[in-house]
Short mmCIF file of C-alpha atoms in Angstrom, two decimals:
data_model
loop_
_atom_site.label_atom_id
_atom_site.label_comp_id
_atom_site.label_asym_id
_atom_site.label_seq_id
_atom_site.Cartn_x
_atom_site.Cartn_y
_atom_site.Cartn_z
CA MET A 1 91.16 88.94 156.54
CA LYS A 2 91.89 91.54 159.21
CA PHE A 3 91.48 94.94 157.56
CA GLN A 4 94.70 97.47 157.65
CA PHE A 5 93.12 100.72 159.18
CA GLN A 6 96.35 102.60 159.25
CA GLN A 7 97.40 101.69 155.58
CA THR A 8 94.19 102.85 154.31
CA LEU A 9 94.21 105.86 156.78
CA LYS A 10 98.04 106.62 155.20
CA ALA A 11 96.36 106.56 151.77
CA LEU A 12 93.94 109.14 152.35
CA ILE A 13 96.08 111.32 153.96
CA LEU A 14 97.94 111.41 150.59
CA LEU A 15 94.89 111.85 148.83
CA ALA A 16 93.79 114.77 151.06
CA PHE A 17 96.82 116.61 150.57
CA ALA A 18 96.65 116.61 146.95
CA GLY A 19 93.31 117.82 146.88
CA LEU A 20 94.42 120.91 149.25
CA LEU A 21 96.68 121.52 146.78
CA PHE A 22 94.10 121.53 143.96
CA LYS A 23 91.47 123.21 145.93
CA LEU A 24 94.53 126.11 146.52
CA HIS A 25 95.10 126.37 142.67
CA TYR A 26 91.76 126.18 141.57
CA SER A 27 91.04 128.95 144.38
CA GLY A 28 93.97 131.05 143.46
CA GLU A 29 94.72 131.08 147.03
CA ILE A 30 98.24 129.29 146.49
CA ALA A 31 99.63 132.97 145.94
CA LYS A 32 98.61 133.66 149.41
CA TYR A 33 101.38 130.87 150.42
CA ILE A 34 104.23 131.01 147.81
CA ASN A 35 105.72 133.01 145.09
CA VAL A 36 103.52 132.09 141.85
CA LYS A 37 106.59 131.53 139.75
CA TYR A 38 106.90 128.37 142.06
CA SER A 39 103.28 126.84 141.52
CA ILE A 40 104.02 124.69 139.17
CA TRP A 41 106.24 122.77 141.42
CA SER A 42 103.32 122.73 143.84
CA GLN A 43 101.40 121.31 140.93
CA ILE A 44 103.48 118.31 140.11
CA ALA A 45 103.52 117.73 143.84
CA SER A 46 99.64 117.22 143.85
CA VAL A 47 100.19 114.76 141.29
CA MET A 48 102.86 112.80 142.89
CA PHE A 49 100.51 112.87 146.22
CA VAL A 50 98.10 111.19 143.97
CA PHE A 51 100.38 108.77 142.48
CA LEU A 52 101.68 108.07 146.01
CA PHE A 53 97.87 107.42 147.02
CA PHE A 54 97.28 104.36 144.71
CA ILE A 55 100.82 102.87 145.53
CA GLN A 56 99.75 103.17 149.57
CA LEU A 57 96.24 101.81 148.78
CA GLU A 58 97.44 98.94 146.76
CA ARG A 59 99.86 98.16 149.73
CA SER A 60 97.43 98.07 152.62
CA TRP A 61 95.63 95.40 150.41
CA SER A 62 98.35 93.21 149.14
CA HIS A 63 99.86 93.08 153.04
CA ARG A 64 96.96 91.87 154.77
CA GLN A 65 97.75 88.19 154.44
CA ARG A 66 101.47 88.91 155.32
CA ALA A 67 100.31 90.98 158.51
CA HIS A 68 98.21 88.42 159.64
CA ASP A 69 100.74 85.90 159.20
CA HIS A 70 103.32 87.97 161.18
CA ALA A 71 100.96 88.41 164.27
CA HIS A 72 100.60 84.69 164.42
CA ALA A 73 104.40 84.14 164.29
CA GLU A 74 104.98 86.20 167.10
CA ALA A 75 102.36 85.02 169.11
CA ASP A 76 103.67 81.83 168.38
CA GLY A 77 107.14 82.78 169.27
CA VAL A 78 108.33 81.73 166.00
CA ASP A 79 111.14 83.39 164.00
CA ASP A 80 109.30 83.07 160.41
CA PRO A 81 112.02 84.28 157.66
CA HIS A 82 109.02 84.22 154.96
CA VAL A 83 107.04 86.58 156.79
CA CYS A 84 109.84 89.87 156.29
CA ASP A 85 111.48 90.52 153.38
CA HIS A 86 114.12 92.97 155.39
CA ALA A 87 116.78 91.85 157.24
CA GLY A 88 116.34 91.75 161.01
CA CYS A 89 112.77 92.34 160.82
CA ASP A 90 113.07 94.55 163.82
CA HIS A 91 111.04 97.66 162.19
CA ASP A 92 107.16 98.63 162.00
CA HIS A 93 105.66 97.68 158.61
CA GLY A 94 102.60 99.94 159.45
CA PHE A 95 100.65 97.27 160.85
CA SER A 96 101.25 97.35 164.75
CA GLY A 97 98.55 98.65 166.78
CA TRP A 98 97.64 102.42 168.07
CA SER A 99 99.82 104.27 170.50
CA LEU A 100 100.05 107.39 171.99
CA LYS A 101 103.04 108.23 169.97
CA THR A 102 101.23 106.74 166.73
CA ALA A 103 98.40 109.00 167.68
CA ALA A 104 100.57 112.11 168.07
CA ALA A 105 102.60 111.49 164.85
CA TYR A 106 99.12 111.37 162.81
CA ALA A 107 98.06 114.26 164.41
CA VAL A 108 100.83 116.66 163.19
CA ILE A 109 100.13 115.54 159.86
CA ALA A 110 96.63 115.74 159.91
CA PHE A 111 97.29 119.68 161.23
CA PRO A 112 97.81 121.44 158.25
CA LEU A 113 95.10 119.66 156.58
CA ILE A 114 92.77 120.37 159.02
CA THR A 115 93.62 124.36 158.43
CA GLY A 116 94.22 123.98 155.33
CA PHE A 117 90.61 123.14 154.51
CA LEU A 118 89.01 124.81 157.04
CA LEU A 119 90.96 128.38 157.59
CA PRO A 120 90.99 130.95 155.19
CA PRO A 121 94.63 131.78 154.59
CA LYS A 122 95.45 135.27 156.27
CA ILE A 123 96.93 138.06 154.33
CA LEU A 124 100.20 139.37 156.13
CA ASP A 125 99.47 142.87 157.22
CA ALA A 126 101.19 145.74 159.66
CA SER A 127 101.17 143.52 162.42
CA VAL A 128 103.82 141.13 160.75
CA ALA A 129 105.45 144.64 159.21
CA ALA A 130 105.72 145.78 162.66
CA LYS A 131 107.83 142.45 163.57
CA LYS A 132 109.67 142.16 160.45
CA GLY A 133 110.49 145.83 160.00
CA THR A 134 110.43 147.93 156.79
CA LEU A 135 112.86 148.03 154.21
CA LEU A 136 112.36 151.88 154.16
CA ALA A 137 116.05 153.25 153.54
CA GLN A 138 119.05 151.16 151.70
CA PRO A 139 122.68 151.20 152.76
CA LYS A 140 124.57 153.88 151.40
CA THR A 141 126.63 153.56 148.34
CA GLY A 142 129.59 154.66 149.60
CA ASN A 143 131.02 157.51 147.83
CA GLU A 144 130.69 159.68 150.38
CA SER A 145 132.97 160.54 153.39
CA ALA A 146 132.25 160.60 157.13
CA ALA A 147 131.13 163.78 157.02
CA ASP A 148 128.74 163.08 154.06
CA HIS A 149 126.97 160.64 155.82
CA GLN A 150 126.30 162.74 158.18
CA LYS A 151 125.16 166.04 156.08
CA THR A 152 122.46 164.85 153.60
CA THR A 153 122.48 167.22 150.67
CA LEU A 154 118.78 167.96 150.45
CA PRO A 155 116.75 169.37 147.23
CA GLU A 156 114.91 172.69 148.35
CA PRO A 157 111.73 171.74 150.45
CA LEU A 158 108.83 170.98 148.25
CA SER A 159 106.70 173.61 149.26
CA ASP A 160 109.18 176.20 148.05
CA ARG A 161 109.71 174.67 144.51
CA THR A 162 107.87 175.66 141.27
CA ASP A 163 108.84 173.29 139.52
CA ALA A 164 107.82 170.30 142.13
CA MET A 165 104.16 171.18 141.69
CA PRO A 166 101.59 169.64 140.28
CA PRO A 167 100.53 169.59 136.83
CA ASN A 168 97.25 171.67 137.31
CA GLY A 169 99.04 174.11 139.63
CA ASN A 170 97.11 173.10 142.62
CA THR A 171 99.88 174.11 145.62
CA GLY A 172 97.31 172.09 147.80
CA SER A 173 96.84 173.19 151.40
CA ASN A 174 98.55 170.20 152.75
CA ARG A 175 102.44 170.80 151.54
CA THR A 176 104.78 170.78 154.25
CA GLU A 177 108.53 170.86 154.45
CA LEU A 178 110.58 167.89 155.09
CA ASN A 179 111.44 166.38 158.29
CA VAL A 180 114.95 167.00 157.94
CA LYS A 181 117.40 165.86 160.65
CA GLU A 182 120.59 167.98 161.50
CA PRO A 183 124.09 166.49 161.60
CA ASN A 184 125.50 165.16 164.61
CA PRO A 185 128.87 166.66 165.25
CA ASP A 186 129.47 164.11 168.05
CA THR A 187 129.86 161.77 165.06
CA LEU A 188 132.42 163.46 162.91
CA THR A 189 136.19 163.15 163.40
CA ASP A 190 138.16 166.02 163.33
CA ASN A 191 139.22 165.23 160.04
CA ALA A 192 135.89 165.05 158.54
CA ALA A 193 134.71 168.33 160.29
CA GLY A 194 137.47 170.00 158.53
CA GLY A 195 136.73 169.09 155.49
CA GLU A 196 138.71 166.48 154.92
CA ALA A 197 137.89 162.59 153.66
CA ALA A 198 137.67 160.34 157.43
CA ASP A 199 137.73 157.27 155.59
CA PRO A 200 140.77 156.21 154.61
CA SER A 201 139.32 153.64 151.90
CA GLY A 202 137.70 156.58 149.97
CA THR A 203 138.97 155.45 146.82
CA GLU A 204 137.98 151.87 147.23
CA ALA A 205 134.46 153.42 148.47
CA GLU A 206 134.05 155.48 145.28
CA GLU A 207 134.93 152.17 143.19
CA ARG A 208 132.38 150.27 145.09
CA ALA A 209 129.69 153.12 144.45
CA GLY A 210 130.53 153.19 140.68
CA THR A 211 129.90 149.72 140.67
CA TRP A 212 126.14 150.15 142.12
CA GLU A 213 125.57 152.68 139.88
CA ASP A 214 126.67 150.66 136.65
CA MET A 215 124.61 147.69 137.91
CA TYR A 216 121.62 150.06 138.36
CA SER A 217 122.39 151.98 135.31
CA GLU A 218 119.85 150.76 133.03
CA GLU A 219 117.14 151.52 135.33
CA ILE A 220 118.19 154.87 136.07
CA GLU A 221 118.13 155.43 132.86
CA LYS A 222 114.61 154.21 132.52
CA LEU A 223 113.21 156.03 135.45
CA THR A 224 115.20 159.19 134.38
CA ASP A 225 113.22 159.22 131.23
CA LEU A 226 109.71 158.66 132.58
CA PRO A 227 107.47 161.76 132.89
CA SER A 228 106.02 160.63 135.82
CA ILE A 229 106.86 157.05 138.07
CA ASP A 230 103.93 154.45 138.34
CA LEU A 231 104.27 151.55 140.36
CA ASN A 232 102.91 148.60 139.70
CA ASP A 233 102.48 144.72 140.51
CA GLN A 234 105.15 144.05 137.74
CA ASN A 235 107.82 147.03 138.62
CA PHE A 236 107.40 147.89 142.11
CA VAL A 237 110.78 145.84 143.54
CA SER A 238 113.11 146.85 140.57
CA TYR A 239 111.44 150.77 140.68
CA THR A 240 111.54 150.44 144.47
CA ASP A 241 115.27 149.43 144.94
CA THR A 242 116.65 152.12 142.10
CA ILE A 243 114.91 154.85 143.87
CA HIS A 244 115.70 153.97 147.59
CA PHE A 245 119.47 153.33 146.02
CA PHE A 246 119.90 156.62 144.47
CA PRO A 247 116.92 158.84 146.04
CA GLU A 248 118.71 162.25 144.95
CA LYS A 249 118.48 161.03 141.39
CA PHE A 250 114.46 161.10 141.46
CA ALA A 251 114.03 164.27 143.63
CA GLY A 252 111.18 166.48 142.13
CA LYS A 253 109.82 163.66 140.04
CA ARG A 254 106.03 162.60 140.01
CA ILE A 255 105.10 158.97 141.55
CA LYS A 256 102.06 157.42 142.14
CA ILE A 257 102.09 154.26 144.37
CA SER A 258 99.56 151.69 145.98
CA GLY A 259 100.00 149.81 149.59
CA PHE A 260 98.48 149.45 152.68
CA VAL A 261 99.03 151.83 155.80
CA TYR A 262 101.98 151.01 158.06
CA LYS A 263 103.16 153.47 161.02
CA GLU A 264 106.10 152.97 162.89
CA PRO A 265 106.60 154.05 166.29
CA GLY A 266 108.16 157.63 166.58
CA MET A 267 106.10 159.11 163.20
CA SER A 268 104.76 162.32 163.21
CA GLU A 269 100.58 162.49 162.43
CA GLU A 270 101.75 163.61 158.84
CA GLN A 271 103.90 160.60 158.42
CA LEU A 272 103.19 156.93 157.36
CA VAL A 273 104.54 153.97 154.96
CA VAL A 274 103.09 152.82 151.96
CA ALA A 275 104.14 149.55 151.75
CA ARG A 276 103.97 146.29 150.27
CA PHE A 277 104.98 142.68 151.05
CA ILE A 278 107.94 141.06 148.88
CA ILE A 279 107.76 137.23 148.70
CA THR A 280 110.76 135.34 147.29
CA HIS A 281 110.14 132.11 147.56
CA CYS A 282 106.99 131.61 150.40
CA VAL A 283 105.42 133.89 153.07
CA ALA A 284 107.74 132.52 155.44
CA ASP A 285 110.55 134.94 153.71
CA ALA A 286 108.30 138.07 153.26
CA GLY A 287 109.51 141.34 153.83
CA VAL A 288 108.00 144.60 153.44
CA ILE A 289 109.11 147.51 151.15
CA GLY A 290 107.74 150.93 150.57
CA PHE A 291 107.63 154.63 150.52
CA LEU A 292 107.82 156.73 153.63
CA ALA A 293 104.73 159.29 152.81
CA LYS A 294 104.30 162.72 153.97
CA TRP A 295 100.78 164.87 154.18
CA ASN A 296 98.83 166.47 156.59
CA GLU A 297 95.53 163.97 156.09
CA ALA A 298 98.02 160.94 157.09
CA GLY A 299 97.00 160.74 160.43
CA ARG A 300 93.40 159.94 159.64
CA LEU A 301 94.31 156.84 158.15
CA GLN A 302 94.46 153.54 160.03
CA LYS A 303 96.92 150.66 159.51
CA ASP A 304 95.84 148.09 156.63
CA THR A 305 94.15 150.58 155.10
CA TRP A 306 94.85 149.98 151.34
CA ILE A 307 95.38 153.49 149.66
CA GLU A 308 96.84 155.09 146.63
CA ILE A 309 98.64 158.00 146.61
CA GLN A 310 100.43 160.68 144.05
CA GLY A 311 102.98 163.17 144.64
CA THR A 312 106.36 164.79 144.57
CA LEU A 313 109.49 162.37 145.38
CA GLY A 314 111.91 164.20 147.61
CA VAL A 315 114.97 163.45 149.96
CA THR A 316 115.09 163.43 153.69
CA THR A 317 116.74 161.76 156.68
CA TYR A 318 114.87 159.46 158.81
CA ASP A 319 116.45 157.20 161.72
CA ASP A 320 119.55 158.38 160.37
CA ALA A 321 119.18 157.13 157.05
CA GLU A 322 118.71 159.02 153.95
CA MET A 323 115.78 157.64 152.16
CA PRO A 324 113.18 158.74 149.68
CA VAL A 325 109.96 160.44 150.93
CA ILE A 326 106.87 160.98 149.11
CA GLN A 327 105.23 164.71 149.69
CA VAL A 328 101.53 163.85 148.64
CA ASP A 329 99.30 165.75 146.92
CA GLY A 330 96.48 163.42 146.26
CA TRP A 331 95.10 160.20 147.88
CA LYS A 332 92.24 157.49 148.03
CA LYS A 333 91.41 154.59 149.61
CA ILE A 334 91.21 151.26 147.28
CA GLN A 335 90.19 147.49 147.68
CA ALA A 336 93.27 145.43 148.39
CA PRO A 337 94.28 143.66 145.15
CA LYS A 338 93.67 139.91 144.93
CA ASP A 339 97.19 139.42 144.95
CA PRO A 340 98.70 141.73 147.53
CA TYR A 341 102.00 140.50 147.17
CA VAL A 342 105.12 141.71 144.58
CA TYR A 343 107.99 139.57 143.87
CA PRO A 344 111.26 140.20 142.59
CA VAL A 345 112.77 139.89 139.03
CA TYR A 346 115.42 137.73 138.11
#
């Protein structure tokens, strides 16, 4: 009897995929590929691969004689209806010989197995963030006129505020004023310049803004009541969203955050972004969220350095968008966490 190598190879490929998933779960590296919330589905997939392996292995042995008869029928030019159970018998059963097309198909399937077993997973870094862009600023909530979009209401510069100093009273030599852009009068209409609402749909915008604030009311109240905001893996996404949507509500509040260093072109030596990657389903849909931070020593730090900073929240304008900024008064380098990603809370 002829040994059916292709059928056995297919079985081994199924077993290899099961083994790869088991390896990723056992080592914890599965979190570097997908949202851990969905890890149960990859576990189910690994069990299914094992189940299919046994089916395929049995199939490769049970059809050996049939493949032998099929080959003889083709050689004799006989159309034997008992050789094939499917109508027409004009398709491949997996017993055909090797060809370039077949080899290419197996190579495509084998590629993720080879890379998965031999290459360590790569953690997303600042180079990926540069391509995706950071979500530093959220859209305005719509409760302002066109003029208000240009004239940002800011608290006093943190360097001039006694209530924004650290509890220990250390003013720090690295405190600087916020880099605030002046409004551009060319973008204002005459009505807006005169103080009248330039947006004819102002009422609708106010209603929309009210809806947004209602949606975030619980989170706003929670953050307002906190003596200081400490961002961790569990609250990073929800707290960051809330602060970015309503930065003026948290100006002057203390905050602590950890993440990797990212710098955008055009940033000053005193500016950087403390960022994290947010994974919704898998690394393919990863996005970058974080906070603009400012202090004198920021220029010393290289991209992808993991740091923990603490400071005081303020409001600034960057790239024509209003956003929160952390005026840093303390920082340190840290090791990257075992799971460097954060996940949305549903």
